[in-house]
Amino acid sequence: MAAYVPPVDDVAFLLGRVFGFDQAMADLPGYEEVNTDLAVSVLEEGGKFCAGVLEPLNRTGDEEGCTLADGRVTTPKGVAEAYRAFVEAGWCSLSGDPEYGGQGLPRVLQILLDEMLSSANLSFGLFPGLTRGAVEALGHHASAELKATYLPKMISGEWTGAMALTEASAGTDLGLLTARAVPNGDGSFAITGTKIFISSGDQDFGGNVVHLVLARLPDAPKGVKGISLFLAPKFLVEADGTLGARNGMSVGALEHKMGIHAQPTCVMNYDGATGWLVGEPGRGLNAMFTMMNAERLFVGIQGLGIAEAANQKAVAYARERLQGHGADGTAGPVPIISHPDVRKMLLKGRAFAEAARALAVWTALQMDIAVHHPDADTRREADALVALMTPVVKAAFTDFGFETAVASQQVFGGHGYIREWGMEQYVRDARIAQIYEGTNGVQAMDLVGRKLGLDGGKAPARFFALVKADLDAALPIVGADLVTPADDALARLEGATARLSTQGGAIEAGAAATDYLRLFALVSFGWMWVRMAAAAADMGEAAPPAAARKTALARFFMARMMPETLGLDAALGHGASSLMALPADAF
């Protein structure tokens, strides 16, 4: 089985040639010394850790899984040691706030590191990823005292984080949750209830596990307006910062899952656990969604990471596996990469992964601009673009990522179904990303129900204008055969957006949502392919291999993947009638 190769060459091309990373960073106060060379050198080292330390634990961790005995969680062999090495090397603090000990590097580097973590070992990557999400929620909403106590050790990775939202009767509809928090009279609260599906709910790395828990105060109204957010650590923290007594929480069970076996997904019992309010009473969802939105982008990157790793392995196998005669009449056996159907599967995965990585970099740049740009209007517009793209990245990256994992498994034939080849694990691990942090159907409803109306509808209009401007600029460089399919697809997307704004009604929005999101994603990927092809063309014969193949991949995407937008547009045009015609009892 081929080893995972971190895509650092492609990253260098994207940062240096496609997105003008050096100038983008120079425009952001505090990042003036960050440039492409620095970013690539950092990510090269991160890639070495992922490929050399984490990938070798991926299959063994999957096979061994996590265990629970006498209330103690044990992760698979080597995971705790790898995590401590990860912390020691400083990877947890990469993009953390320097005020609390972080390195303060751009979000772009963090997202690209997250991709490599997800490629190498998705289960492992959830530990630092969830901790970082909890840090963001605390950084935006917690009191100064809580920040001072918890953020330095969470940013360093010495302590890990988890978010406790879901209950057996309250999944997507958090208004149904029943966990309660009663004031203790000293500023703290006693939290009681049971939460399920709590990733990283406990571990055996040492240190603390900081839970962000949604619960209701005694006088809270029903529904989401009655929910508050609380910080509840596994161990109470003494005044000098050392760990004290065990808090009133325990792991009731570990979930038995289809995939991510090396990640302890816990049933958590809170039995009068001591916690502290984060943010305002009754505004818990507002605080939690700071973490949720960060995690949704992170989950999208997980889909990309799995796709990259699975496609790499499938390509390596297809080059070596000899089978059949050549399609051009060459006497066999020939490498199966010679067969058109195999090539189509491989090319679809490659065309998705490279476009998705480019779109991830663009989105991360908007995140950095939204925080650091000196102009308030520029920050606001960038923030709106990130909000618009969050459901697209989460849902589309994980849908296409799962499809790529399945197609990559198919390339292996019967060997892909056998555990020792590793491909079936990618399929199992990738599947959860379409479900957790809000299912992809929920993401699609968020896009059509909330995000299209951002800033009075100006956010999607600005996005469409950005795409159109780049397509027009690229036309004389790459030609109409690349630009026209993307331009036509953009027109379909704009037309579908206009229809959605006039059709109205929850049923019509629900019927359109998933098709609309996929249409939006394909247009976005096509936009990235035009930008990458134009950047490669500008390099001429000096283009390195990572850039030289861009034009061929861009043409494949436009010829074989962009036409899907025709079918999606046609389906959207039919509205909800065919979906709702069959009575429920006739299914």
Coordinates of C-alpha atoms in Angstrom, one line a residue, residues 316-513:
A316 CA -0.7 4.2 -7.0
Y317 CA -2.6 0.9 -7.2
A318 CA -3.9 1.6 -10.7
R319 CA -0.4 2.2 -12.0
E320 CA 0.8 -1.2 -10.7
R321 CA -2.2 -3.5 -11.1
L322 CA -2.0 -5.3 -14.4
Q323 CA -5.2 -6.5 -15.9
G324 CA -6.8 -6.8 -19.3
H325 CA -5.8 -5.5 -22.8
G326 CA -5.3 -1.8 -23.5
A327 CA -8.3 0.1 -24.9
D328 CA -6.1 1.1 -27.8
G329 CA -5.5 -2.5 -28.7
T330 CA -2.2 -2.9 -26.7
A331 CA -1.7 -6.6 -25.8
G332 CA -2.3 -7.2 -22.1
P333 CA -2.0 -7.3 -19.3
V334 CA -1.7 -3.5 -18.9
P335 CA -1.9 -1.3 -15.9
I336 CA -5.5 -0.6 -15.1
I337 CA -4.9 3.1 -15.2
S338 CA -5.0 2.5 -19.0
H339 CA -8.7 1.7 -18.9
P340 CA -11.0 4.7 -19.5
D341 CA -13.5 3.8 -16.7
V342 CA -10.7 3.6 -14.1
R343 CA -9.2 6.8 -15.3
K344 CA -12.6 8.5 -15.0
M345 CA -12.9 7.5 -11.4
L346 CA -9.4 8.6 -10.6
L347 CA -9.8 11.9 -12.5
K348 CA -13.0 12.7 -10.7
G349 CA -11.3 12.3 -7.3
R350 CA -8.3 14.4 -8.4
A351 CA -10.5 17.1 -10.0
F352 CA -12.5 17.4 -6.8
A353 CA -9.6 17.3 -4.3
E354 CA -7.5 20.0 -6.1
A355 CA -10.5 22.3 -6.6
A356 CA -11.7 21.8 -3.0
R357 CA -8.2 22.6 -1.7
A358 CA -8.2 25.8 -3.7
L359 CA -11.6 26.8 -2.4
A360 CA -10.6 26.0 1.1
V361 CA -7.6 28.3 0.8
W362 CA -9.8 31.1 -0.6
T363 CA -12.3 30.6 2.3
A364 CA -9.5 30.6 4.9
L365 CA -8.1 33.8 3.4
Q366 CA -11.5 35.4 3.8
M367 CA -11.5 34.3 7.5
D368 CA -8.1 36.0 8.0
I369 CA -9.3 39.1 6.3
A370 CA -12.5 39.1 8.4
V371 CA -10.4 39.3 11.6
H372 CA -7.3 41.3 10.7
H373 CA -8.0 43.7 7.8
P374 CA -7.8 47.3 8.9
D375 CA -11.0 48.4 7.0
A376 CA -14.2 47.6 8.8
D377 CA -16.3 47.2 5.6
T378 CA -13.8 44.8 4.1
R379 CA -13.9 42.8 7.3
R380 CA -17.7 42.7 7.3
E381 CA -17.9 41.6 3.7
A382 CA -15.3 38.9 4.2
D383 CA -17.1 37.6 7.2
A384 CA -20.4 37.4 5.2
L385 CA -18.6 35.4 2.5
V386 CA -17.3 33.0 5.1
A387 CA -20.8 32.5 6.5
L388 CA -22.1 32.0 3.0
M389 CA -19.5 29.4 2.2
T390 CA -19.6 27.5 5.5
P391 CA -22.5 25.2 4.6
V392 CA -21.2 24.7 1.1
V393 CA -17.7 23.6 2.3
K394 CA -19.2 21.4 5.0
A395 CA -21.7 19.6 2.9
A396 CA -20.1 19.6 -0.6
F397 CA -16.6 18.6 0.6
T398 CA -18.0 15.7 2.6
D399 CA -20.4 14.5 -0.1
F400 CA -17.7 14.6 -2.8
G401 CA -15.2 13.3 -0.4
F402 CA -17.3 10.2 0.4
E403 CA -17.9 9.7 -3.3
T404 CA -14.2 9.9 -4.0
A405 CA -13.5 7.3 -1.2
V406 CA -16.1 4.9 -2.7
A407 CA -14.7 5.4 -6.2
S408 CA -11.1 4.9 -5.0
Q409 CA -12.2 1.7 -3.2
Q410 CA -13.8 0.6 -6.5
V411 CA -10.5 1.0 -8.3
F412 CA -9.1 -1.8 -6.1
G413 CA -11.8 -4.1 -7.0
G414 CA -12.2 -7.0 -4.6
H415 CA -9.0 -5.9 -2.8
G416 CA -10.8 -2.7 -1.9
Y417 CA -13.3 -4.7 0.2
I418 CA -10.5 -6.3 2.2
R419 CA -9.4 -4.6 5.4
E420 CA -5.6 -5.1 4.8
W421 CA -5.7 -2.7 1.8
G422 CA -7.1 0.1 3.9
M423 CA -9.6 1.4 1.4
E424 CA -12.7 0.2 3.2
Q425 CA -11.6 2.2 6.3
Y426 CA -11.6 5.4 4.2
V427 CA -15.2 4.7 3.2
R428 CA -16.3 4.0 6.8
D429 CA -14.4 7.0 8.2
A430 CA -15.6 9.4 5.5
R431 CA -19.2 8.6 6.1
I432 CA -19.6 10.3 9.4
A433 CA -18.5 13.7 8.0
Q434 CA -21.7 13.9 6.1
I435 CA -23.7 13.4 9.3
Y436 CA -22.1 15.1 12.3
E437 CA -21.9 18.9 13.0
G438 CA -25.3 19.2 11.3
T439 CA -26.2 16.7 8.6
N440 CA -25.6 17.8 5.0
G441 CA -29.4 18.2 4.5
V442 CA -29.4 20.7 7.4
Q443 CA -26.4 22.5 5.8
A444 CA -28.4 22.8 2.6
M445 CA -31.4 24.2 4.4
D446 CA -29.0 26.7 6.2
L447 CA -27.7 27.8 2.8
V448 CA -31.1 28.4 1.2
G449 CA -33.0 29.4 4.3
R450 CA -30.5 31.8 6.0
K451 CA -27.3 32.4 4.0
L452 CA -28.8 33.5 0.7
G453 CA -30.4 36.4 2.6
L454 CA -27.2 37.5 4.3
D455 CA -26.8 41.3 4.2
G456 CA -30.1 41.6 2.4
G457 CA -29.0 39.2 -0.3
K458 CA -25.9 41.2 -1.1
A459 CA -23.5 38.4 0.1
P460 CA -24.4 35.9 -2.7
A461 CA -24.6 38.7 -5.2
R462 CA -21.0 39.8 -4.2
F463 CA -19.9 36.2 -4.5
F464 CA -21.4 35.8 -8.0
A465 CA -19.7 39.0 -9.0
L466 CA -16.3 37.8 -7.8
V467 CA -16.7 34.6 -9.8
K468 CA -17.8 36.5 -12.9
A469 CA -14.9 38.9 -12.8
D470 CA -12.4 36.1 -12.5
L471 CA -13.9 34.2 -15.4
D472 CA -13.9 37.3 -17.6
A473 CA -10.3 38.0 -16.7
A474 CA -9.2 34.4 -17.5
L475 CA -10.9 34.3 -20.9
P476 CA -8.0 35.7 -23.0
I477 CA -5.6 33.5 -21.0
V478 CA -7.2 30.0 -21.1
G479 CA -9.8 30.4 -23.8
A480 CA -13.5 29.8 -24.2
D481 CA -13.3 26.0 -23.9
L482 CA -12.6 26.4 -20.2
V483 CA -14.4 29.6 -19.3
T484 CA -17.7 29.2 -21.2
P485 CA -18.8 26.1 -19.3
A486 CA -18.1 27.8 -16.0
D487 CA -19.8 31.0 -17.2
D488 CA -22.9 29.0 -18.3
A489 CA -23.1 27.2 -15.0
L490 CA -22.8 30.5 -13.1
A491 CA -25.8 31.8 -15.0
R492 CA -27.7 28.7 -14.0
L493 CA -26.8 29.2 -10.4
E494 CA -27.9 32.9 -10.5
G495 CA -31.2 31.9 -12.2
A496 CA -31.8 29.2 -9.5
T497 CA -31.0 31.7 -6.8
A498 CA -33.5 34.2 -8.3
R499 CA -36.2 31.6 -8.5
L500 CA -35.7 30.5 -4.9
S501 CA -36.1 34.1 -3.7
T502 CA -39.5 34.4 -5.4
Q503 CA -40.9 30.8 -4.9
G504 CA -41.0 31.2 -1.1
G505 CA -42.3 28.7 1.5
A506 CA -40.5 26.1 3.6
I507 CA -41.6 23.2 1.4
E508 CA -40.1 24.7 -1.8
A509 CA -36.9 25.7 0.0
G510 CA -36.6 22.2 1.5
A511 CA -37.2 20.5 -1.9
A512 CA -34.6 22.7 -3.6
A513 CA -31.9 22.8 -0.8

